[in-house]
Short mmCIF file of C-alpha atoms and ligand atoms in Angstrom, two decimals:
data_model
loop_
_atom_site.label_atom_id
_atom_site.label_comp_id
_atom_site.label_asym_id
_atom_site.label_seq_id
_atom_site.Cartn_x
_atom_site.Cartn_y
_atom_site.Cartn_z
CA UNK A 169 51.09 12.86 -23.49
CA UNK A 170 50.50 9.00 -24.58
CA UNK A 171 46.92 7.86 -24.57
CA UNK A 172 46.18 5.54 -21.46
CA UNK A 173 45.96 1.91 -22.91
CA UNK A 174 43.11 0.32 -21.81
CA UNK A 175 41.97 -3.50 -21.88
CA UNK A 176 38.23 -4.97 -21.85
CA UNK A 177 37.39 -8.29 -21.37
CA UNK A 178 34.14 -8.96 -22.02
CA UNK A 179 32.17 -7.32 -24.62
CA UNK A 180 28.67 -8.49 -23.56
CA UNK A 181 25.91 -5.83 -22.33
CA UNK A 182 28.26 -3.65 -20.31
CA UNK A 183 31.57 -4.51 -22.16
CA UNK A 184 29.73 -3.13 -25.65
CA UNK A 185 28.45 -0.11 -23.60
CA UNK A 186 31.65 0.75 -22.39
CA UNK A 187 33.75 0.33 -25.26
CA UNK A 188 30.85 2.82 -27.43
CA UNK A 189 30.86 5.05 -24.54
CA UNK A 190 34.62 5.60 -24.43
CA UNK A 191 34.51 5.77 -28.19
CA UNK A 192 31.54 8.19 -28.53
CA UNK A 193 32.84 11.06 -25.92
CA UNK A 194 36.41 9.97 -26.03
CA UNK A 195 37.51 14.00 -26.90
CA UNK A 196 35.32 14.97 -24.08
CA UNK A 197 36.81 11.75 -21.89
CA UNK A 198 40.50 13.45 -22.29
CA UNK A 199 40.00 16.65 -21.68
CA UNK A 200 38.69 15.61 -18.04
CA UNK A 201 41.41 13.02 -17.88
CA UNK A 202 43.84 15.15 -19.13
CA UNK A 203 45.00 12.51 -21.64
CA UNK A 204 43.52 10.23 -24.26
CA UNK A 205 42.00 6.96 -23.37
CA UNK A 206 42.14 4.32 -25.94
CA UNK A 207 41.29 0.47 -26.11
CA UNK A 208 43.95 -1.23 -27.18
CA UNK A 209 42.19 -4.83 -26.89
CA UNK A 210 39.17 -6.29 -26.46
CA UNK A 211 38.72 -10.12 -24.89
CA UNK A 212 35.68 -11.54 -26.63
CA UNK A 213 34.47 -15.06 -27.86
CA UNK A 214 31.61 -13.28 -29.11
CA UNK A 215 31.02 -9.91 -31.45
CA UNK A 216 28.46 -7.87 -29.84
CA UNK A 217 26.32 -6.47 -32.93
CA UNK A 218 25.63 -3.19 -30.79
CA UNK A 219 29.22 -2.20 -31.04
CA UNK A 220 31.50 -1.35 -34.07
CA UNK A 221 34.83 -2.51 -32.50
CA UNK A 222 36.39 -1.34 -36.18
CA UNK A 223 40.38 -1.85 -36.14
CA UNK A 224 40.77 -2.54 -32.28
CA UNK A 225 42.49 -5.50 -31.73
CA UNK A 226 40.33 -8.61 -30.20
CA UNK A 227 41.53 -11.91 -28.54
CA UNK A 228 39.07 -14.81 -27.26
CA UNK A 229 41.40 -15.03 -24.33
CA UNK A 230 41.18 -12.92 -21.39
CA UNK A 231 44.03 -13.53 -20.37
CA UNK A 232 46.00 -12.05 -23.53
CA UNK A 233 44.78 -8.69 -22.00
CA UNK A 234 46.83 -8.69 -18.68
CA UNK A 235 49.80 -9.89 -20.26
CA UNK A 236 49.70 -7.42 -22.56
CA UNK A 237 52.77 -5.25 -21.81
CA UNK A 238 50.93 -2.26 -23.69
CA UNK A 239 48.13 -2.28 -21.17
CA UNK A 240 47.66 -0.03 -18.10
CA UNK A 241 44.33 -0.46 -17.11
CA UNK A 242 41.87 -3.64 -17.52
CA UNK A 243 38.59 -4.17 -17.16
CA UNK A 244 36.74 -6.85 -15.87
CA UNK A 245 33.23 -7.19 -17.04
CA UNK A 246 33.46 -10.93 -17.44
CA UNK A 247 31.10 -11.30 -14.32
CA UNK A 248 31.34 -14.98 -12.13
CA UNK A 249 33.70 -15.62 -9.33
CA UNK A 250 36.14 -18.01 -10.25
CA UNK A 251 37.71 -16.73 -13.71
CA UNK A 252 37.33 -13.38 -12.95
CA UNK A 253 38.94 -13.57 -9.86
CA UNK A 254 41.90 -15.44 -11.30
CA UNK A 255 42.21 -12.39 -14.09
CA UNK A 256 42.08 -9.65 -11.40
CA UNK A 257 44.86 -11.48 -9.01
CA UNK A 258 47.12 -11.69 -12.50
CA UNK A 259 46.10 -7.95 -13.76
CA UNK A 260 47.26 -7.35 -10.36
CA UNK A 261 50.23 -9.43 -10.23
CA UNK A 262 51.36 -7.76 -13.48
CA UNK A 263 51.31 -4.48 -12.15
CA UNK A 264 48.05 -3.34 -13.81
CA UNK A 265 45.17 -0.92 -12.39
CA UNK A 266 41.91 -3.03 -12.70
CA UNK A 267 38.22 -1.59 -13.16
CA UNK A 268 35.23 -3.64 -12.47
CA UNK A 269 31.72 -3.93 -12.43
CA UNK A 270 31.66 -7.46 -10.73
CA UNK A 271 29.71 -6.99 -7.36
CA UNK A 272 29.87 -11.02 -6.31
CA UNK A 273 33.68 -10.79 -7.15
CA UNK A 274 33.93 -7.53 -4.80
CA UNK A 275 31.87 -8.49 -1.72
CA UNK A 276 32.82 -12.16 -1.45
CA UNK A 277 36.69 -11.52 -2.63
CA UNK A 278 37.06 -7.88 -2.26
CA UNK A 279 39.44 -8.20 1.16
CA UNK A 280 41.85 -10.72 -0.31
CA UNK A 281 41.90 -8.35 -3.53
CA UNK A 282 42.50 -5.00 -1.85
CA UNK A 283 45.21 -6.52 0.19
CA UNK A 284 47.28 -7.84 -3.03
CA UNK A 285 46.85 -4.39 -4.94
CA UNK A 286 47.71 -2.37 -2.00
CA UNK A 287 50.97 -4.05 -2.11
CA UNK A 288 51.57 -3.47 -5.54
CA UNK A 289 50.29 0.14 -5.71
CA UNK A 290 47.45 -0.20 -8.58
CA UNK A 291 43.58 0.53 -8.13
CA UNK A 292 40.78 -1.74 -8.06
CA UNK A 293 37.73 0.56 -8.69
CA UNK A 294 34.36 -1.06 -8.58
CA UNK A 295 31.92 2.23 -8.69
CA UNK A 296 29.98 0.19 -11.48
CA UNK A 297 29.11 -2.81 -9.10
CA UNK A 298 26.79 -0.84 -7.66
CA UNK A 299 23.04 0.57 -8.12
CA UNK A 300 24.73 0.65 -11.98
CA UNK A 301 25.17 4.36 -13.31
CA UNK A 302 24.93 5.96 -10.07
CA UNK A 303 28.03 7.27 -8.52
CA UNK A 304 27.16 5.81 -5.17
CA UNK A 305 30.25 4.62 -4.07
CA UNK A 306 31.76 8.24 -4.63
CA UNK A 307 29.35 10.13 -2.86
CA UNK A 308 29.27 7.79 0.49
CA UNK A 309 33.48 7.41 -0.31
CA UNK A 310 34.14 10.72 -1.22
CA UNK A 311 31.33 13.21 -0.89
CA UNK A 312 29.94 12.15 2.77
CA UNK A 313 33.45 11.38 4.21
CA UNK A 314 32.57 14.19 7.12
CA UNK A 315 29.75 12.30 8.52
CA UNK A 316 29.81 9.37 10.51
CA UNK A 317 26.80 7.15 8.68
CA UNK A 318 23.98 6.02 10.75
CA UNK A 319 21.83 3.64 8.04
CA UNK A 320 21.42 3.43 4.53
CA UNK A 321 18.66 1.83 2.75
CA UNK A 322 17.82 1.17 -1.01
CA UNK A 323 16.54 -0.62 -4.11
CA UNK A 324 19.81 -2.17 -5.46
CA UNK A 325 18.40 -5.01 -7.93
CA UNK A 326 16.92 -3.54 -10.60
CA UNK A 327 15.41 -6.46 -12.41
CA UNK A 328 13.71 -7.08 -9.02
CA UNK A 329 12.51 -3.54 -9.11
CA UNK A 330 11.22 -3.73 -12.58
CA UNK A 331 9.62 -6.84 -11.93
CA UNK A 332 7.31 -5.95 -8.99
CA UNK A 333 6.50 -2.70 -10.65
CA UNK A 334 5.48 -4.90 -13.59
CA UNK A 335 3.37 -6.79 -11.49
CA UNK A 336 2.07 -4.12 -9.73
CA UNK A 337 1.15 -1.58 -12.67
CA UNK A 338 0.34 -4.28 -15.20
CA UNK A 339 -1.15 -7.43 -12.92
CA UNK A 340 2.00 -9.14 -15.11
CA UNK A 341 3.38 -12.24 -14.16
CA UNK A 342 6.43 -12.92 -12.55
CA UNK A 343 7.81 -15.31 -15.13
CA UNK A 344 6.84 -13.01 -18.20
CA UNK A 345 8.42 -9.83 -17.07
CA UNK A 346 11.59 -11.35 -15.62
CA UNK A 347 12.07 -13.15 -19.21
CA UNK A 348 12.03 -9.71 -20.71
CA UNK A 349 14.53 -8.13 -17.72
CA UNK A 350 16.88 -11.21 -19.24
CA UNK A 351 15.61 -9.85 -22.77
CA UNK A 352 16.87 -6.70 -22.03
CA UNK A 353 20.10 -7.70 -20.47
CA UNK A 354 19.05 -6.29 -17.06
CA UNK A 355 19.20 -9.83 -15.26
CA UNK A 356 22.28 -11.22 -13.82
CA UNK A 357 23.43 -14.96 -15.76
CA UNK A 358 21.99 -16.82 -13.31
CA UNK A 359 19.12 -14.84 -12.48
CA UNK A 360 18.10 -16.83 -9.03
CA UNK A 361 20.40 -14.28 -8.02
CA UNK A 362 18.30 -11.34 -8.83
CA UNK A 363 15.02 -12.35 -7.71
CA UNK A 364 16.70 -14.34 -4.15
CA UNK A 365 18.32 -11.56 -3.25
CA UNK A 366 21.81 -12.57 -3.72
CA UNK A 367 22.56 -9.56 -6.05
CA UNK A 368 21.49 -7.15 -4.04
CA UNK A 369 23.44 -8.49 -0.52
CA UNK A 370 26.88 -8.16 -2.96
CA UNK A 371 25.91 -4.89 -3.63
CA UNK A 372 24.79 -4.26 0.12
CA UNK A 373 27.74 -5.35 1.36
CA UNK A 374 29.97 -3.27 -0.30
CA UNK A 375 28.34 0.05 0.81
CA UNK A 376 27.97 -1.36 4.30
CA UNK A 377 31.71 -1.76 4.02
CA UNK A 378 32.45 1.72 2.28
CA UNK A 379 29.62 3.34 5.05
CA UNK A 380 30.92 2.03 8.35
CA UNK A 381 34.10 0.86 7.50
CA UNK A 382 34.56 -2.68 8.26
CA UNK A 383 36.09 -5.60 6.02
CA UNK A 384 33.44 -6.61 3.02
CA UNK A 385 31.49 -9.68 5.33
CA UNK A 386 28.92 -10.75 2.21
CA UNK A 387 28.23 -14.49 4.42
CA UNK A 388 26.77 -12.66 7.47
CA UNK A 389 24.34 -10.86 5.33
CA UNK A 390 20.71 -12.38 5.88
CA UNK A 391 19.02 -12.40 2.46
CA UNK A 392 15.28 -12.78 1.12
CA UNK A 393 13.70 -12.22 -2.05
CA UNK A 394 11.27 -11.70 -3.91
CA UNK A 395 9.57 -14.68 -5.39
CA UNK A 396 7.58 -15.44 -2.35
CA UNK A 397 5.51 -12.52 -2.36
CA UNK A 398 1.60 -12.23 -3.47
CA UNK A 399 -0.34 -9.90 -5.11
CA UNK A 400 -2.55 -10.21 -2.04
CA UNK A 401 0.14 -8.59 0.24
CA UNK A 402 1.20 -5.75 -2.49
CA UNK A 403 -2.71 -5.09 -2.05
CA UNK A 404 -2.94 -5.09 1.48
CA UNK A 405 -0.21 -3.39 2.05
CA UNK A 406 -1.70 -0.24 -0.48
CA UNK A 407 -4.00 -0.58 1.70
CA UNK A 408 -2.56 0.17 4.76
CA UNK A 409 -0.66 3.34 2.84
CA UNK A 410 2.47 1.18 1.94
CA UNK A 411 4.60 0.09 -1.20
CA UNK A 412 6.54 -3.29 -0.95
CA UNK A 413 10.11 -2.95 -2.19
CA UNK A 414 13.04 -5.26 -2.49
CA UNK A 415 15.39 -3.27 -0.10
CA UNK A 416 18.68 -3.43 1.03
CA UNK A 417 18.95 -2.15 4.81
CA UNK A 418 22.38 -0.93 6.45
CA UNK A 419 21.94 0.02 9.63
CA UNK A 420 24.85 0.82 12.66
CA UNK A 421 23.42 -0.28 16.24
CA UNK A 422 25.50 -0.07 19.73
CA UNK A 423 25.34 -3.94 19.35
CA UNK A 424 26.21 -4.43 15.95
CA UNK A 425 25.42 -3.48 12.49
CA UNK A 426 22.39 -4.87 10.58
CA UNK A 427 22.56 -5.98 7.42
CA UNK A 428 19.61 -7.28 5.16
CA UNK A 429 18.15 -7.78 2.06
CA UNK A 430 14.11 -8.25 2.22
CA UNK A 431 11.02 -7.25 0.48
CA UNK A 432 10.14 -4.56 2.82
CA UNK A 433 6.80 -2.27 3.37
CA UNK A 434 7.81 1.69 3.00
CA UNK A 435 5.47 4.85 3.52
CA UNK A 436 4.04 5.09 -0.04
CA UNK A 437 4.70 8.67 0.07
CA UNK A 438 8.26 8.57 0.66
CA UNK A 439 10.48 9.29 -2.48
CA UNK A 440 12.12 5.58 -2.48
CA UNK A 441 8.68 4.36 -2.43
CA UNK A 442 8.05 5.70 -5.65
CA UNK A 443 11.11 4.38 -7.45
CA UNK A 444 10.04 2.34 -10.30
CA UNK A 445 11.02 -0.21 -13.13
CA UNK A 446 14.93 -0.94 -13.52
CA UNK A 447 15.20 2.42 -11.34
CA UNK A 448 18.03 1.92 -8.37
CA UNK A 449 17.72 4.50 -5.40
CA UNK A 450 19.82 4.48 -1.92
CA UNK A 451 19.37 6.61 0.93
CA UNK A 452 22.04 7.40 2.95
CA UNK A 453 21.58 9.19 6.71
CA UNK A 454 24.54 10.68 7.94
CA UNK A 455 24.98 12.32 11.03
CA UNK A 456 25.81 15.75 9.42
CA UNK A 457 24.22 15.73 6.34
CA UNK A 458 20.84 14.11 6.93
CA UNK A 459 19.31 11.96 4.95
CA UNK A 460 20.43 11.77 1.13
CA UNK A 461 18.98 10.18 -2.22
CA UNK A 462 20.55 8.94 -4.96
CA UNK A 463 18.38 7.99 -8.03
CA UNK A 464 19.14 6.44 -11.49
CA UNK A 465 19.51 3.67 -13.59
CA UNK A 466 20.76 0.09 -11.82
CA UNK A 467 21.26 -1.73 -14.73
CA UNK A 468 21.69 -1.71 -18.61
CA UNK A 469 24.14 -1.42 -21.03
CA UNK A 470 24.85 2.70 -21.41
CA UNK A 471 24.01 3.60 -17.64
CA UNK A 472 26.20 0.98 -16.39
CA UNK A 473 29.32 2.03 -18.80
CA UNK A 474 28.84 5.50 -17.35
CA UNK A 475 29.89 4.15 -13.91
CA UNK A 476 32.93 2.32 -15.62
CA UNK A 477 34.39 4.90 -17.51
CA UNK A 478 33.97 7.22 -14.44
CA UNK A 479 36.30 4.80 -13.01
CA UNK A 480 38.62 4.43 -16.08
CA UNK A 481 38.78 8.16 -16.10
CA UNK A 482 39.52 8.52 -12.32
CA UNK A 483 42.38 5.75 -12.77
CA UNK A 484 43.84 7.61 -15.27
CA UNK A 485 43.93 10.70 -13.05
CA UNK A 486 45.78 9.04 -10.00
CA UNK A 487 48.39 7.22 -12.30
CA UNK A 488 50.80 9.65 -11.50
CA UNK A 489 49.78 9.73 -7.61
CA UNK A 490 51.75 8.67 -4.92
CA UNK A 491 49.80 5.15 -4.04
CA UNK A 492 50.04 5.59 -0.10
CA UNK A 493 47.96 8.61 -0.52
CA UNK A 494 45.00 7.55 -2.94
CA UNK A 495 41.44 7.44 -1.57
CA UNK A 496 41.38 4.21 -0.24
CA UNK A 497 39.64 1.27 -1.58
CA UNK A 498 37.07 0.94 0.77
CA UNK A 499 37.03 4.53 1.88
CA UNK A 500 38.71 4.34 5.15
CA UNK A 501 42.55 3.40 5.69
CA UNK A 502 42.67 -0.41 5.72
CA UNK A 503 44.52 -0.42 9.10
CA UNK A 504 41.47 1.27 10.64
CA UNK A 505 38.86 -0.93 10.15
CA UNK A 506 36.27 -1.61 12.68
CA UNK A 507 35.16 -5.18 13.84
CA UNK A 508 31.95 -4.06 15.20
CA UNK A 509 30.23 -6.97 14.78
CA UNK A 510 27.48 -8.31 11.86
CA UNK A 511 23.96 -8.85 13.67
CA UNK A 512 21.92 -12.06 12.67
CA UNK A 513 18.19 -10.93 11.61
CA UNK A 514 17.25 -12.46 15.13
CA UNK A 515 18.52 -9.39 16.52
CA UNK A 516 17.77 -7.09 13.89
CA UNK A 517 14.79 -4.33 14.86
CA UNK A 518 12.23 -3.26 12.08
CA UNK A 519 8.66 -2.69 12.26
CA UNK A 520 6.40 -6.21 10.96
CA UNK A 521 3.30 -6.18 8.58
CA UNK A 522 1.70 -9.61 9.36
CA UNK A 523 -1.29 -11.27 7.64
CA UNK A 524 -2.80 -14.40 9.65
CA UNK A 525 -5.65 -16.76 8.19
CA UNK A 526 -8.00 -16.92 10.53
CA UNK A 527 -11.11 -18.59 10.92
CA UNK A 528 -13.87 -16.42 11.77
CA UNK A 529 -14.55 -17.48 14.89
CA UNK A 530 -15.61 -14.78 18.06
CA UNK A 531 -11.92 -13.55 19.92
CA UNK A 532 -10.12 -14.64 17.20
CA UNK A 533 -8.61 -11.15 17.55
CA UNK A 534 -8.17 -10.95 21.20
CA UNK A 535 -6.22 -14.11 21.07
CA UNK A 536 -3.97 -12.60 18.74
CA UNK A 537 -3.55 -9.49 20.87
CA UNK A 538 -2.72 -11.14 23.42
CA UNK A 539 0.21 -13.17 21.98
CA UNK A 540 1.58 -9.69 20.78
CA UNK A 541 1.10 -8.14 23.78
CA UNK A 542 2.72 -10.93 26.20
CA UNK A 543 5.84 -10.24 23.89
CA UNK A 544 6.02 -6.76 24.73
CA UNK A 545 5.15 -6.07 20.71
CA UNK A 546 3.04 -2.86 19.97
CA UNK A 547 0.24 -2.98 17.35
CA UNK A 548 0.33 0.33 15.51
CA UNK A 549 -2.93 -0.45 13.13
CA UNK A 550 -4.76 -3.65 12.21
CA UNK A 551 -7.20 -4.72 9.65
CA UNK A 552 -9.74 -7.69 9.56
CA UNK A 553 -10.94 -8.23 5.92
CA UNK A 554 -14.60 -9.44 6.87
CA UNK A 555 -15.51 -8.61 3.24
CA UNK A 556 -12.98 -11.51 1.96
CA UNK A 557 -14.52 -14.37 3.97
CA UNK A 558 -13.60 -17.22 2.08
CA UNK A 559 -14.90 -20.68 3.51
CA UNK A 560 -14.96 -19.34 6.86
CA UNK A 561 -11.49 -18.06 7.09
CA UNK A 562 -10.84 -14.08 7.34
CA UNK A 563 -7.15 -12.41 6.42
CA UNK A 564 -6.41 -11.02 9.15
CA UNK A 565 -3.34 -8.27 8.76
CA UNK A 566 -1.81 -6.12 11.70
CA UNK A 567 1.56 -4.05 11.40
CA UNK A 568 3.60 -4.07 14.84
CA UNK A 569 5.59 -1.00 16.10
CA UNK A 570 9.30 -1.44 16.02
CA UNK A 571 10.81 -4.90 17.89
CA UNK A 572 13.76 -6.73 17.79
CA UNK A 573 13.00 -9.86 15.31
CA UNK A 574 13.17 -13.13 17.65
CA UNK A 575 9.90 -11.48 19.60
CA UNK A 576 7.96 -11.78 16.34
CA UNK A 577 9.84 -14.89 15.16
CA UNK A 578 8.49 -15.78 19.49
CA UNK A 579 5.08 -14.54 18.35
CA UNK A 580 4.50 -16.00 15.04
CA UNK A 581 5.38 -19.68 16.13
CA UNK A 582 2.66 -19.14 18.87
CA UNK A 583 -0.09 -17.46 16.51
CA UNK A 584 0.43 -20.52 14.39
CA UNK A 585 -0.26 -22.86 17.34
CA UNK A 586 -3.73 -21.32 17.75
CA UNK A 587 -6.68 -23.40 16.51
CA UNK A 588 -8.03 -20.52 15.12
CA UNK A 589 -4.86 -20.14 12.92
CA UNK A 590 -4.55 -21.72 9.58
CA UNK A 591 -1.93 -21.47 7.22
CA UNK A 592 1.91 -20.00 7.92
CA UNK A 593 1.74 -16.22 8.81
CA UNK A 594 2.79 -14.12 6.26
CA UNK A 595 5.41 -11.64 7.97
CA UNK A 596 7.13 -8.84 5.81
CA UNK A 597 9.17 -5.45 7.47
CA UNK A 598 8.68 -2.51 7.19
CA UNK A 599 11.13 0.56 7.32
CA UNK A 600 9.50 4.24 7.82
CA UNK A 601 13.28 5.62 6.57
CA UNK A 602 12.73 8.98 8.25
N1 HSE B 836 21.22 -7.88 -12.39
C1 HSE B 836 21.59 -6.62 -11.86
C2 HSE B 836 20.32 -5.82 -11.58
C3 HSE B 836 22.46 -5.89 -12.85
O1 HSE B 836 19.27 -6.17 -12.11
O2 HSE B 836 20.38 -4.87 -10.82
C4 HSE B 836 23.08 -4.64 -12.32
O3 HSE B 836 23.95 -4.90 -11.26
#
């Protein structure tokens, strides 16, 4: 049988990985696809010195690639919104099956995309925009399609990851290690996005989608990150028996679904907690398997190839495949969505690690109890520094039992009203993920 002619465009970090990949194992490659898979052209304005394109033909425009009449299947790994989502439409348009590892392109464009290549009959596959090498997006698509999923959970930015570890571990400073994430071709172009959060609420929303089955809704995702936090809190927080992670939480409610991106306290003992550097790791709870892992690289150039050519590879298998009966793009049949609706963090629930600067004044404490308490808001343990005194002001930190958000966001405007009160209350969730 012919080889499968593929297209990339983009040879950067994951372009260069794929195209050495498919080179490297390419007998290996065909004997799962049951065919050869060869790149016919590359797209490039640069050469990438990692990768010995040899004889393969290479354009500097992308758009040579999905006019080629040769080409099958391309591959977006361009990145950005705009010109990438112009190339897809077109790849589309001409009839081609399109791989990508473009995350903002998915979750902000995903539902206009799906829509145009299920008319046509070609494939969008994206299992690289996710948690990079790991095969996420199979395993909630494929592998857990029996259960209905309650929540999922995980650390889905891995230059975030890598720097708080950094931090943490080393006493590093922000700046320094996320120049050598960007060094190391971890951080996205703009990398605001990876350390605001706005990488991992693409990614988020995409396995919300793929989990619970509603359109891709990356606007109504609330979003916080990272570069807010203090070494203060990550040592507080050890303290209390807790890590602080950049998480991504999915959760399905009878109200609504939840979905948010935060640094969030987790049980130091629990496996996720202990995921570290440019590691990725999601949980997934479903209602007949229980709660899942899945653990591996979430960026870099070899680890996110592997999640591309899984995708070429799986392409090439369903070429011959009758389209109406493919696994479908966002894992359940597009007339079957739900429109359960996406919560705002006001009336999300999650448990609340607060520090309040305090001055150290007699019922100081009680005041503070009672605030909680008039908002119906449990205090599971609390901590008064006395040793930190610092001009007469004490750290106090408390973290609540669970509560729907506006009572803290309630409870927190009021603490700050106290004379006693100085400074904005630091307020951070926390997720047990049992
Ligand atoms: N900037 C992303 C990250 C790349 O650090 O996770 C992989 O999507």
């Amino acid at each position: 049988m012919k080889p499968v002619k593929v297209g990339i465009c983009g040879l950067g970090t994951v372009g260069g990985g794929t195209f050495n990949v498919l080179k490297r194992n390419a007998e290996e490659i065909a004997r799962r696809a049951g065919r050869g898979i060869e790149v016919a052209q590359i797209a490039t304005r640069h050469p990438n010195s990692k990768c010995d394109t040899g004889s393969t033909p290479i354009t500097a425009d992308i758009f040579d690639i999905v006019n080629n009449p040769e080409i099958d299947i391309v591959v977006e790994l361009i990145g950005g919104y705009t010109v990438a989502k112009e190339l897809v439409l077109k790849a589309i348009e001409n009839g081609k099956h399109v791989v990508t590892a473009n995350k903002a392109l998915i979750a902000v464009h995903g539902n206009e995309i799906f829509a145009k290549a299920r008319k046509k009959g070609v494939i969008v596959a994206f299992e690289a925009s996710v948690a990079g090498g790991i095969p996420v997006i199979k395993a909630i698509r494929e592998g857990l399609a029996g259960n209905r999923i309650n929540w999922l959970a995980g650390i889905i930015n891995g230059t975030g990851n890598f720097i708080l570890t950094e931090m943490r571990e080393k006493g590093r400073t922000f700046e320094d290690v996320l120049k050598e994430a960007q060094e190391l071709g971890y951080a996205e172009a703009d990398p605001t996005f990876d350390v605001e959060g706005i990488d991992a609420a693409h990614k988020l929303t995409i396995l919300a989608s793929i989990a619970f089955g509603i359109p891709l809704q990356f606007d109504k995702a609330y979003t916080e990150g990272i570069a807010r936090l203090t070494t203060a809190d990550v040592n507080y927080a050890e303290a209390l028996g807790y890590r602080i992670k950049h998480l991504g939480v999915a959760r399905r409610t009878e109200a609504g679904i939840e979905l948010r991106v935060h640094p969030t306290l987790i049980p130091a003992d629990r496996l996720i907690a202990n995921v570290n550097g440019v590691m990725n790791a999601v949980m997934v709870n479903g209602d007949a398997v229980g709660s899942t892992l899945y653990y591996g690289a979430g960026a870099g150039m070899e680890p996110t190839a592997s999640a591309v050519v899984a995708d070429v590879v799986d392409v090439t298998r369903a070429l011959t495949t009758d389209p109406n009966n493919r696994v479908p793009h966002l894992a359940f049949q597009p007339d079957s969505l739900s429109d359960h609706p996406i919560l705002p963090i006001t009336a999300c629930e999650s448990a609340y690690y607060l520090r309040i600067q305090a001055k150290d004044h007699p019922g100081v404490l009680a005041q503070v109890a009672t605030i909680l308490s008039e908002r119906g808001i449990n205090i599971e343990s609390i901590m008064q520094k006395e040793a930190e005194v610092q001009d007469g002001l004490v750290p106090v930190i408390l973290v609540t039992h669970r509560v729907v958000e506006q009572r803290i966001d309630d409870a927190i405007a009021a603490l700050e009203r106290l004379d006693d009160v100085v400074d904005k209350v630091v307020r951070i969730r926390v997720e047990q993920l049992n």
